[in-house]
């Protein structure tokens, strides 16, 4: 059994996963409730919250699964990328737990973790596949040949897709989380009502910042009253532009690599239009789309662990 | 210094122009509304400092580090309501021995180290931006 710990950004998460990929517990102490207070601005983004929430999350993972610390065989932790101070809380806790139990430690790359959410039971996805990872902080196309490795084929050159949703929601005066709000509103709107161009960048990269600016100027030109009346159409058209860019690039990447399957992970994978728009794609289960520790424990199954006690000097990376 | 940029490429070029004299320890604040070109400006500055990989918006990730001819840090306080002492503890390491660009610096006015340059971008029309660079 593997204990996974994730503290790279906003979520404090702990999970227990068996060596064959069954999730026994998956605890996420989300701060999203707090975020709602002020249009997406977090009241406090600090490692201190991870420090307060992490051990209770670990304890809850044991309680939820009816397991004990002495059943853990390996400890897995997100080493990066992320906010260094936040990562260090997880890394320090993981080191301490592993050291105290004389266990090996597995440092995990957060992005590999997202991909490894696909390797969990009950419906594990077998590589090779083309992976679209789309979240608030990242938008990547990955060539996944086996469970141990991945190669970056393309990335956003400016804003991430999830960020484009969030800032678009802000421009439309919607609440947080913006992606959910736009998705909800878009179902009542006409995706062809407005034409929002998505920049065509070379290769397999993405660019979403021009799209955000296009929405901004459309809203400005319409004025507050007309914007209010057309919000569903604006949301639908804006969402359509983001989704089209993601789908087109992912399908182009799959064609370039000869991948027969596309897999979608990350928070944006929950978007309903994205789910409808791919003709042939698998999606990570919603609970595993946003940041969580089960995916970190899952990735650790395919990474060489650092034996006790050689990890004491392990550092996080930004 | 005040300039008008009529494209994202020009905004990047202005960013590159101001980067020349920057040394580790320097802080550059980059203010402006959504879509005014802050990340674009920082990208240009980063290119001039020898950063080769993608320079993307840190809104959700909060902080990025890049290596160029000098270490470069890229922060974004968009999601901050203010910066508490606990939060400053998280941000402070990014300022050590790096040229540091801070987007949406307003939430951090009370705690950020004194900036060497304050850049403000504003919308003129769909493609044009007014860029003001002030020495602090």
Tab-separated table of C-alpha atoms in Angstrom:
chain	number	residue	atom	x	y	z
A	1	UNK	CA	0.000	0.000	0.000
A	2	UNK	CA	1.264	3.473	-0.951
A	3	UNK	CA	0.575	6.695	0.958
A	4	UNK	CA	0.404	9.644	-1.441
A	5	UNK	CA	0.769	13.297	-0.461
A	6	UNK	CA	0.096	16.326	-2.666
A	7	UNK	CA	0.544	19.991	-1.666
A	8	UNK	CA	1.806	21.643	-4.850
A	9	UNK	CA	-0.748	24.436	-5.053
A	10	UNK	CA	-4.153	25.028	-3.468
A	11	UNK	CA	-5.244	21.555	-2.427
A	12	UNK	CA	-3.940	19.631	0.542
A	13	UNK	CA	-4.367	15.962	-0.309
A	14	UNK	CA	-3.567	12.517	1.057
A	15	UNK	CA	-4.484	9.148	-0.419
A	16	UNK	CA	-3.928	5.447	0.025
A	17	UNK	CA	-3.557	3.297	-3.072
A	18	UNK	CA	-2.742	-0.403	-3.311
A	19	UNK	CA	0.244	-1.591	-5.299
A	20	UNK	CA	-2.117	-2.803	-8.004
A	21	UNK	CA	-3.838	0.578	-8.301
A	22	UNK	CA	-6.982	0.384	-6.197
A	23	UNK	CA	-7.871	3.631	-4.404
A	24	UNK	CA	-8.545	2.901	-0.739
A	25	UNK	CA	-8.881	6.539	0.310
A	26	UNK	CA	-8.634	9.850	-1.519
A	27	UNK	CA	-8.880	12.899	0.741
A	28	UNK	CA	-8.739	16.425	-0.680
A	29	UNK	CA	-9.001	19.329	1.743
A	30	UNK	CA	-10.082	21.822	-0.861
A	31	UNK	CA	-9.852	25.506	-0.241
A	32	UNK	CA	-12.260	26.122	-3.129
A	33	UNK	CA	-15.039	26.968	-0.674
A	34	UNK	CA	-12.949	29.833	0.616
A	35	UNK	CA	-12.235	31.023	-2.903
A	36	UNK	CA	-15.905	31.612	-3.585
A	37	UNK	CA	-15.883	34.481	-1.175
A	38	UNK	CA	-14.290	37.023	-3.425
A	39	UNK	CA	-14.629	36.370	-7.148
A	40	UNK	CA	-11.890	33.792	-7.343
A	41	UNK	CA	-9.349	35.631	-5.256
A	42	UNK	CA	-8.069	33.425	-2.505
A	43	UNK	CA	-8.219	34.992	0.941
A	44	UNK	CA	-4.860	33.483	1.780
A	45	UNK	CA	-2.614	31.314	-0.335
A	46	UNK	CA	-0.110	30.060	2.163
A	47	UNK	CA	1.829	26.962	3.074
A	48	UNK	CA	0.502	27.471	6.557
A	49	UNK	CA	-2.844	26.062	5.408
A	50	UNK	CA	-1.142	22.955	4.054
A	51	UNK	CA	0.604	22.590	7.371
A	52	UNK	CA	-2.706	22.791	9.230
A	53	UNK	CA	-4.596	20.507	6.870
A	54	UNK	CA	-2.066	17.841	5.906
A	55	UNK	CA	-1.881	15.587	8.945
A	56	UNK	CA	-5.669	15.645	9.458
A	57	UNK	CA	-5.980	14.654	5.772
A	58	UNK	CA	-3.526	11.770	6.248
A	59	UNK	CA	-5.367	10.659	9.365
A	60	UNK	CA	-8.678	10.809	7.534
A	61	UNK	CA	-7.268	8.677	4.725
A	62	UNK	CA	-6.446	5.949	7.250
A	63	UNK	CA	-9.863	6.319	8.895
A	64	UNK	CA	-11.742	6.231	5.572
A	65	UNK	CA	-9.975	3.037	4.499
A	66	UNK	CA	-9.727	1.343	7.861
A	67	UNK	CA	-5.988	0.973	7.432
A	68	UNK	CA	-2.994	1.928	9.579
A	69	UNK	CA	0.338	3.609	9.054
A	70	UNK	CA	2.188	0.334	9.666
A	71	UNK	CA	0.560	-1.113	6.521
A	72	UNK	CA	2.157	1.549	4.311
A	73	UNK	CA	5.029	0.186	2.210
A	74	UNK	CA	6.052	3.370	0.394
A	75	UNK	CA	5.399	7.082	0.751
A	76	UNK	CA	4.894	9.127	-2.435
A	77	UNK	CA	4.984	12.904	-2.581
A	78	UNK	CA	4.741	15.651	-5.183
A	79	UNK	CA	8.207	17.135	-5.565
A	80	UNK	CA	7.269	19.750	-8.176
A	81	UNK	CA	6.415	21.766	-10.122
A	82	UNK	CA	4.514	24.054	-7.799
A	83	UNK	CA	4.856	26.762	-5.214
A	84	UNK	CA	8.092	25.911	-3.414
A	85	UNK	CA	6.902	26.679	0.126
A	86	UNK	CA	3.740	24.635	-0.418
A	87	UNK	CA	5.658	21.695	-1.891
A	88	UNK	CA	8.071	21.702	1.022
A	89	UNK	CA	5.246	21.063	3.490
A	90	UNK	CA	4.337	17.872	1.658
A	91	UNK	CA	7.944	16.827	1.070
A	92	UNK	CA	8.874	17.382	4.736
A	93	UNK	CA	5.843	15.471	5.998
A	94	UNK	CA	6.504	12.610	3.575
A	95	UNK	CA	10.150	12.422	4.603
A	96	UNK	CA	9.248	12.399	8.282
A	97	UNK	CA	6.597	9.681	7.879
A	98	UNK	CA	8.842	7.533	5.703
A	99	UNK	CA	11.858	8.022	7.940
A	100	UNK	CA	9.915	7.197	11.090
A	101	UNK	CA	8.667	3.934	9.537
A	102	UNK	CA	11.978	3.217	7.712
A	103	UNK	CA	10.141	3.210	4.381
A	104	UNK	CA	11.291	4.123	0.881
A	105	UNK	CA	10.180	7.500	-0.478
A	106	UNK	CA	9.051	8.225	-4.033
A	107	UNK	CA	9.300	11.794	-5.347
A	108	UNK	CA	6.678	12.376	-8.045
A	109	UNK	CA	6.394	15.016	-10.747
A	110	UNK	CA	2.931	16.577	-10.439
A	111	UNK	CA	2.346	16.337	-14.202
A	112	UNK	CA	3.259	12.642	-14.264
A	113	UNK	CA	0.793	12.325	-11.395
A	114	UNK	CA	-2.049	13.711	-13.516
A	115	UNK	CA	-1.281	11.177	-16.245
A	116	UNK	CA	-1.064	8.378	-13.665
A	117	UNK	CA	-4.649	9.122	-12.589
A	118	UNK	CA	-5.449	7.108	-15.722
A	119	UNK	CA	-3.670	4.007	-14.392
A	120	UNK	CA	-5.947	3.550	-11.391
A	121	UNK	CA	-8.586	0.843	-11.072
A	122	UNK	CA	-11.363	0.083	-11.980
A	123	UNK	CA	-10.699	1.164	-15.584
A	124	UNK	CA	-6.972	1.667	-16.073
A	125	UNK	CA	-5.853	3.026	-19.436
A	126	UNK	CA	-2.940	1.219	-21.036
A	127	UNK	CA	-0.308	3.281	-22.922
A	128	UNK	CA	0.497	4.192	-25.595
A	129	UNK	CA	-1.840	7.180	-25.817
A	130	UNK	CA	-1.798	10.887	-26.430
A	131	UNK	CA	-2.582	12.784	-23.243
A	132	UNK	CA	-4.141	16.229	-23.021
A	133	UNK	CA	-3.487	17.694	-19.566
A	134	UNK	CA	-5.551	20.848	-19.090
A	135	UNK	CA	-5.910	22.642	-15.773
A	136	UNK	CA	-5.692	26.115	-14.268
A	137	UNK	CA	-1.920	26.046	-14.231
A	138	UNK	CA	-1.014	23.791	-17.139
A	139	UNK	CA	-2.028	22.911	-20.681
A	140	UNK	CA	0.133	20.198	-22.179
A	141	UNK	CA	0.068	17.590	-24.906
A	142	UNK	CA	2.016	14.521	-23.846
A	143	UNK	CA	3.178	11.493	-25.760
A	144	UNK	CA	2.756	8.623	-23.313
A	145	UNK	CA	4.524	5.471	-24.537
A	146	UNK	CA	4.631	3.602	-21.261
A	147	UNK	CA	3.647	4.113	-17.640
A	148	UNK	CA	7.064	5.353	-16.587
A	149	UNK	CA	7.682	8.129	-19.044
A	150	UNK	CA	6.080	10.938	-20.950
A	151	UNK	CA	7.285	13.367	-23.559
A	152	UNK	CA	5.993	16.919	-23.874
A	153	UNK	CA	4.798	17.608	-27.429
A	154	UNK	CA	3.183	20.965	-26.844
A	155	UNK	CA	2.321	23.451	-24.128
A	156	UNK	CA	0.527	26.733	-23.734
A	157	UNK	CA	2.704	29.684	-24.619
A	158	UNK	CA	0.767	32.088	-22.365
A	159	UNK	CA	-2.399	31.254	-20.378
A	160	UNK	CA	-3.499	27.750	-19.398
A	161	UNK	CA	-6.928	26.580	-20.602
A	162	UNK	CA	-8.322	26.546	-17.059
A	163	UNK	CA	-7.023	30.050	-16.510
A	164	UNK	CA	-8.712	31.158	-19.749
A	165	UNK	CA	-12.000	29.792	-18.351
A	166	UNK	CA	-11.453	31.497	-15.015
A	167	UNK	CA	-10.536	34.895	-16.415
A	168	UNK	CA	-13.307	34.689	-19.008
A	169	UNK	CA	-15.751	34.071	-16.168
A	170	UNK	CA	-14.372	37.135	-14.400
A	171	UNK	CA	-14.901	39.249	-17.535
A	172	UNK	CA	-18.492	37.977	-17.754
A	173	UNK	CA	-19.118	38.746	-14.096
A	174	UNK	CA	-19.541	35.085	-13.152
A	175	UNK	CA	-18.574	33.376	-9.912
A	176	UNK	CA	-15.831	30.948	-8.982
A	177	UNK	CA	-14.786	28.396	-10.049
A	178	UNK	CA	-15.080	30.074	-13.425
A	179	UNK	CA	-14.883	26.955	-15.562
A	180	UNK	CA	-17.904	25.413	-13.876
A	181	UNK	CA	-19.883	28.649	-14.164
A	182	UNK	CA	-19.123	29.075	-17.865
A	183	UNK	CA	-19.948	25.423	-18.545
A	184	UNK	CA	-23.299	25.793	-16.781
A	185	UNK	CA	-24.231	29.055	-18.511
A	186	UNK	CA	-23.001	27.851	-21.912
A	187	UNK	CA	-25.606	25.090	-21.991
A	188	UNK	CA	-28.249	27.821	-22.511
A	189	UNK	CA	-26.249	29.742	-25.103
A	190	UNK	CA	-25.436	29.639	-28.797
A	191	UNK	CA	-21.796	28.648	-29.389
A	192	UNK	CA	-21.906	30.256	-32.850
A	193	UNK	CA	-23.305	33.604	-31.662
A	194	UNK	CA	-19.868	35.182	-31.409
A	195	UNK	CA	-16.713	34.291	-33.241
A	196	UNK	CA	-13.727	34.257	-30.911
A	197	UNK	CA	-10.519	33.554	-32.767
A	198	UNK	CA	-7.913	31.302	-31.213
A	199	UNK	CA	-4.373	32.211	-32.197
A	200	UNK	CA	-2.757	29.713	-34.506
A	201	UNK	CA	0.695	29.122	-33.122
A	202	UNK	CA	3.166	26.836	-34.873
A	203	UNK	CA	3.629	23.188	-33.937
A	204	UNK	CA	1.519	21.651	-31.198
A	205	UNK	CA	1.523	24.559	-28.740
A	206	UNK	CA	-1.473	26.544	-27.506
A	207	UNK	CA	-2.160	30.235	-26.998
A	208	UNK	CA	-5.213	31.429	-25.094
A	209	UNK	CA	-4.344	34.975	-24.091
A	210	UNK	CA	-5.605	36.541	-27.335
A	211	UNK	CA	-8.933	34.823	-26.826
A	212	UNK	CA	-9.282	36.410	-23.397
A	213	UNK	CA	-8.553	39.827	-24.913
A	214	UNK	CA	-11.130	39.206	-27.668
A	215	UNK	CA	-13.768	38.489	-25.023
A	216	UNK	CA	-12.743	41.597	-23.102
A	217	UNK	CA	-13.229	43.851	-26.147
A	218	UNK	CA	-16.492	42.176	-27.103
A	219	UNK	CA	-17.831	42.801	-23.587
A	220	UNK	CA	-16.595	46.402	-23.706
A	221	UNK	CA	-18.223	47.043	-27.067
A	222	UNK	CA	-21.533	45.535	-25.959
A	223	UNK	CA	-21.689	47.493	-22.719
A	224	UNK	CA	-22.974	46.154	-19.406
A	225	UNK	CA	-26.664	45.879	-20.299
A	226	UNK	CA	-26.267	44.038	-23.575
A	227	UNK	CA	-23.574	41.821	-22.056
A	228	UNK	CA	-26.005	40.846	-19.321
A	229	UNK	CA	-28.614	39.818	-21.889
A	230	UNK	CA	-26.125	37.895	-24.021
A	231	UNK	CA	-24.069	36.279	-21.277
A	232	UNK	CA	-25.125	32.724	-22.122
A	233	UNK	CA	-24.209	33.246	-25.795
A	234	UNK	CA	-20.895	34.833	-24.819
A	235	UNK	CA	-20.096	31.972	-22.433
A	236	UNK	CA	-21.076	29.360	-25.031
A	237	UNK	CA	-19.027	30.984	-27.790
A	238	UNK	CA	-16.012	31.519	-25.567
A	239	UNK	CA	-16.116	27.958	-24.270
A	240	UNK	CA	-16.539	26.679	-27.806
A	241	UNK	CA	-13.356	28.494	-28.881
A	242	UNK	CA	-11.300	27.030	-26.019
A	243	UNK	CA	-12.643	23.524	-26.545
A	244	UNK	CA	-12.121	23.662	-30.304
A	245	UNK	CA	-8.477	24.650	-29.812
A	246	UNK	CA	-7.907	21.821	-27.335
A	247	UNK	CA	-9.602	19.207	-29.491
A	248	UNK	CA	-7.965	20.262	-32.761
A	249	UNK	CA	-4.471	20.311	-31.300
A	250	UNK	CA	-4.899	17.055	-29.408
A	251	UNK	CA	-6.187	15.309	-32.535
A	252	UNK	CA	-3.330	16.765	-34.590
A	253	UNK	CA	-0.846	15.506	-31.981
A	254	UNK	CA	-2.423	12.048	-31.986
A	255	UNK	CA	-2.128	11.956	-35.733
A	256	UNK	CA	1.514	13.086	-35.603
A	257	UNK	CA	2.489	10.401	-33.101
A	258	UNK	CA	0.237	7.692	-34.501
A	259	UNK	CA	-1.542	7.392	-31.152
A	260	UNK	CA	-4.809	5.539	-31.526
A	261	UNK	CA	-6.232	6.911	-28.329
A	262	UNK	CA	-6.497	10.301	-26.638
A	263	UNK	CA	-6.777	10.587	-22.847
A	264	UNK	CA	-7.798	13.778	-21.077
A	265	UNK	CA	-6.778	14.691	-17.513
A	266	UNK	CA	-6.709	17.817	-15.329
A	267	UNK	CA	-9.508	20.054	-14.072
A	268	UNK	CA	-10.666	21.111	-17.536
A	269	UNK	CA	-11.395	17.437	-18.334
A	270	UNK	CA	-14.643	17.944	-16.395
A	271	UNK	CA	-15.918	20.413	-18.990
A	272	UNK	CA	-19.038	18.974	-20.609
A	273	UNK	CA	-18.443	20.375	-24.095
A	274	UNK	CA	-14.887	19.010	-24.096
A	275	UNK	CA	-16.261	15.593	-23.150
A	276	UNK	CA	-18.754	15.732	-26.006
A	277	UNK	CA	-16.312	17.061	-28.581
A	278	UNK	CA	-13.754	14.286	-28.708
A	279	UNK	CA	-14.842	11.465	-30.939
A	280	UNK	CA	-12.419	8.978	-29.425
A	281	UNK	CA	-11.080	9.872	-26.001
A	282	UNK	CA	-11.005	8.558	-22.465
A	283	UNK	CA	-11.381	10.908	-19.505
A	284	UNK	CA	-10.038	10.596	-16.007
A	285	UNK	CA	-12.885	10.163	-13.479
A	286	UNK	CA	-14.057	13.609	-12.234
A	287	UNK	CA	-12.744	13.020	-8.675
A	288	UNK	CA	-9.290	12.417	-10.108
A	289	UNK	CA	-9.294	15.337	-12.576
A	290	UNK	CA	-8.463	18.078	-10.102
A	291	UNK	CA	-5.351	17.928	-7.929
A	292	UNK	CA	-5.378	14.883	-5.673
A	293	UNK	CA	-2.960	12.495	-3.988
A	294	UNK	CA	-4.307	9.222	-5.417
A	295	UNK	CA	-2.718	10.163	-8.733
A	296	UNK	CA	0.588	10.806	-6.953
A	297	UNK	CA	0.482	7.414	-5.268
A	298	UNK	CA	-0.468	5.888	-8.615
A	299	UNK	CA	2.533	7.456	-10.381
A	300	UNK	CA	4.789	6.164	-7.590
A	301	UNK	CA	4.019	2.606	-8.663
A	302	UNK	CA	6.108	3.222	-11.777
A	303	UNK	CA	9.019	5.187	-10.286
A	304	UNK	CA	12.141	3.790	-8.631
A	305	UNK	CA	11.809	4.583	-4.906
A	306	UNK	CA	14.621	6.197	-2.914
A	307	UNK	CA	15.592	3.734	-0.163
A	308	UNK	CA	15.527	4.670	3.514
A	309	UNK	CA	17.175	6.997	4.617
A	310	UNK	CA	18.782	8.429	1.455
A	311	UNK	CA	15.977	10.920	0.856
A	312	UNK	CA	16.573	13.166	3.825
A	313	UNK	CA	18.213	15.837	1.659
A	314	UNK	CA	15.474	15.650	-1.009
A	315	UNK	CA	14.349	19.106	-2.106
A	316	UNK	CA	11.259	20.417	-3.882
A	317	UNK	CA	11.525	22.110	-7.276
A	318	UNK	CA	9.551	25.074	-8.526
B	1	UNK	CA	9.579	56.400	-20.177
B	2	UNK	CA	6.268	56.103	-21.997
B	3	UNK	CA	5.631	54.105	-25.108
B	4	UNK	CA	2.849	52.898	-27.312
B	5	UNK	CA	2.906	49.324	-28.509
B	6	UNK	CA	0.820	48.333	-31.485
B	7	UNK	CA	1.309	44.577	-31.245
B	8	UNK	CA	2.200	41.767	-28.851
B	9	UNK	CA	5.569	41.557	-30.644
B	10	UNK	CA	6.268	45.211	-29.862
B	11	UNK	CA	5.248	44.712	-26.245
B	12	UNK	CA	7.755	41.860	-26.055
B	13	UNK	CA	10.410	44.046	-27.652
B	14	UNK	CA	9.813	46.764	-25.035
B	15	UNK	CA	10.147	44.145	-22.333
B	16	UNK	CA	13.468	43.116	-23.844
B	17	UNK	CA	14.630	46.723	-23.899
B	18	UNK	CA	14.142	47.307	-20.172
B	19	UNK	CA	15.728	43.975	-19.223
B	20	UNK	CA	19.215	44.964	-20.294
B	21	UNK	CA	20.351	46.612	-17.090
B	22	UNK	CA	18.678	44.238	-14.639
B	23	UNK	CA	20.726	42.249	-12.159
B	24	UNK	CA	19.766	39.592	-9.576
B	25	UNK	CA	17.981	41.215	-6.676
B	26	UNK	CA	16.121	43.633	-8.927
B	27	UNK	CA	12.339	43.633	-8.715
B	28	UNK	CA	10.133	44.772	-11.586
B	29	UNK	CA	6.417	45.196	-10.912
B	30	UNK	CA	4.129	44.784	-13.929
B	31	UNK	CA	0.628	46.225	-13.511
B	32	UNK	CA	-2.342	46.415	-15.836
B	33	UNK	CA	-5.849	45.089	-16.468
B	34	UNK	CA	-6.687	41.629	-17.770
B	35	UNK	CA	-5.397	41.247	-21.310
B	36	UNK	CA	-3.177	44.339	-21.234
B	37	UNK	CA	-0.028	42.367	-22.025
B	38	UNK	CA	1.725	41.840	-18.690
B	39	UNK	CA	2.869	38.283	-19.361
B	40	UNK	CA	3.819	39.285	-22.917
B	41	UNK	CA	5.990	42.085	-21.569
B	42	UNK	CA	7.644	39.773	-19.032
B	43	UNK	CA	8.246	37.192	-21.768
B	44	UNK	CA	10.170	39.763	-23.807
B	45	UNK	CA	12.250	40.709	-20.772
B	46	UNK	CA	12.932	37.026	-20.040
B	47	UNK	CA	14.079	36.385	-23.613
B	48	UNK	CA	16.563	39.265	-23.281
B	49	UNK	CA	17.784	37.663	-20.050
B	50	UNK	CA	18.456	34.423	-21.907
B	51	UNK	CA	15.380	32.422	-20.875
B	52	UNK	CA	14.540	30.008	-23.682
B	53	UNK	CA	11.537	27.893	-22.626
B	54	UNK	CA	7.892	28.938	-22.383
B	55	UNK	CA	7.197	31.997	-20.223
B	56	UNK	CA	3.590	31.547	-19.207
B	57	UNK	CA	1.106	33.206	-16.885
B	58	UNK	CA	1.717	32.225	-13.241
B	59	UNK	CA	-1.834	33.175	-12.165
B	60	UNK	CA	-2.663	29.683	-10.913
B	61	UNK	CA	0.825	28.431	-10.184
B	62	UNK	CA	1.729	31.746	-8.427
B	63	UNK	CA	5.475	31.503	-9.028
B	64	UNK	CA	7.744	30.326	-11.854
B	65	UNK	CA	11.514	30.131	-11.944
B	66	UNK	CA	13.463	30.249	-15.155
B	67	UNK	CA	17.152	30.010	-15.809
B	68	UNK	CA	18.694	32.476	-18.233
B	69	UNK	CA	22.051	34.190	-18.076
B	70	UNK	CA	20.826	35.062	-14.583
B	71	UNK	CA	18.132	33.324	-12.510
B	72	UNK	CA	14.705	34.824	-13.207
B	73	UNK	CA	11.566	34.609	-11.075
B	74	UNK	CA	8.051	35.345	-12.335
B	75	UNK	CA	5.319	35.868	-9.765
B	76	UNK	CA	1.638	36.671	-10.039
B	77	UNK	CA	-0.477	37.967	-7.155
B	78	UNK	CA	-3.775	37.965	-9.095
B	79	UNK	CA	-5.343	35.462	-6.697
B	80	UNK	CA	-4.189	37.260	-3.579
B	81	UNK	CA	-6.446	39.552	-1.597
B	82	UNK	CA	-3.424	40.883	0.301
B	83	UNK	CA	-0.140	39.302	1.325
B	84	UNK	CA	-0.049	38.090	4.926
B	85	UNK	CA	3.210	37.405	6.712
B	86	UNK	CA	2.635	33.672	6.182
B	87	UNK	CA	2.167	34.254	2.473
B	88	UNK	CA	5.250	36.426	2.324
B	89	UNK	CA	7.138	33.475	3.759
B	90	UNK	CA	6.133	31.528	0.634
B	91	UNK	CA	6.992	34.300	-1.795
B	92	UNK	CA	10.243	35.546	-0.311
B	93	UNK	CA	12.443	32.675	-1.606
B	94	UNK	CA	11.588	33.682	-5.174
B	95	UNK	CA	13.275	37.047	-4.669
B	96	UNK	CA	16.606	35.593	-3.564
B	97	UNK	CA	19.348	36.055	-6.147
B	98	UNK	CA	16.990	36.431	-9.086
B	99	UNK	CA	15.645	39.143	-11.316
B	100	UNK	CA	12.027	39.076	-10.186
B	101	UNK	CA	8.981	40.149	-12.204
B	102	UNK	CA	5.736	40.532	-10.275
B	103	UNK	CA	2.406	40.670	-12.103
B	104	UNK	CA	-0.625	42.034	-10.246
B	105	UNK	CA	1.702	43.501	-7.561
B	106	UNK	CA	-1.080	45.579	-5.957
B	107	UNK	CA	-1.923	42.963	-3.325
B	108	UNK	CA	1.702	42.963	-2.203
B	109	UNK	CA	2.417	46.688	-1.846
B	110	UNK	CA	3.012	46.375	1.886
B	111	UNK	CA	5.495	43.520	1.739
B	112	UNK	CA	7.232	43.431	-1.633
B	113	UNK	CA	10.851	44.583	-1.731
B	114	UNK	CA	11.278	48.022	-3.251
B	115	UNK	CA	10.944	47.712	-7.009
B	116	UNK	CA	13.658	48.983	-9.324
B	117	UNK	CA	11.179	49.469	-12.151
B	118	UNK	CA	7.413	49.811	-12.117
B	119	UNK	CA	5.776	48.949	-15.448
B	120	UNK	CA	2.142	49.807	-16.137
B	121	UNK	CA	0.318	48.611	-19.231
B	122	UNK	CA	-3.066	49.929	-20.292
B	123	UNK	CA	-5.493	49.258	-23.108
B	124	UNK	CA	-5.670	51.760	-25.965
B	125	UNK	CA	-7.618	49.637	-28.436
B	126	UNK	CA	-7.805	45.959	-29.432
B	127	UNK	CA	-4.155	45.783	-30.468
B	128	UNK	CA	-2.497	48.887	-28.981
B	129	UNK	CA	-1.233	49.314	-25.456
B	130	UNK	CA	0.185	52.246	-23.559
B	131	UNK	CA	3.265	51.215	-21.579
B	132	UNK	CA	4.772	53.315	-18.847
B	133	UNK	CA	8.083	52.375	-17.249
B	134	UNK	CA	9.003	54.255	-14.101
B	135	UNK	CA	12.231	54.026	-12.141
B	136	UNK	CA	11.546	53.697	-8.433
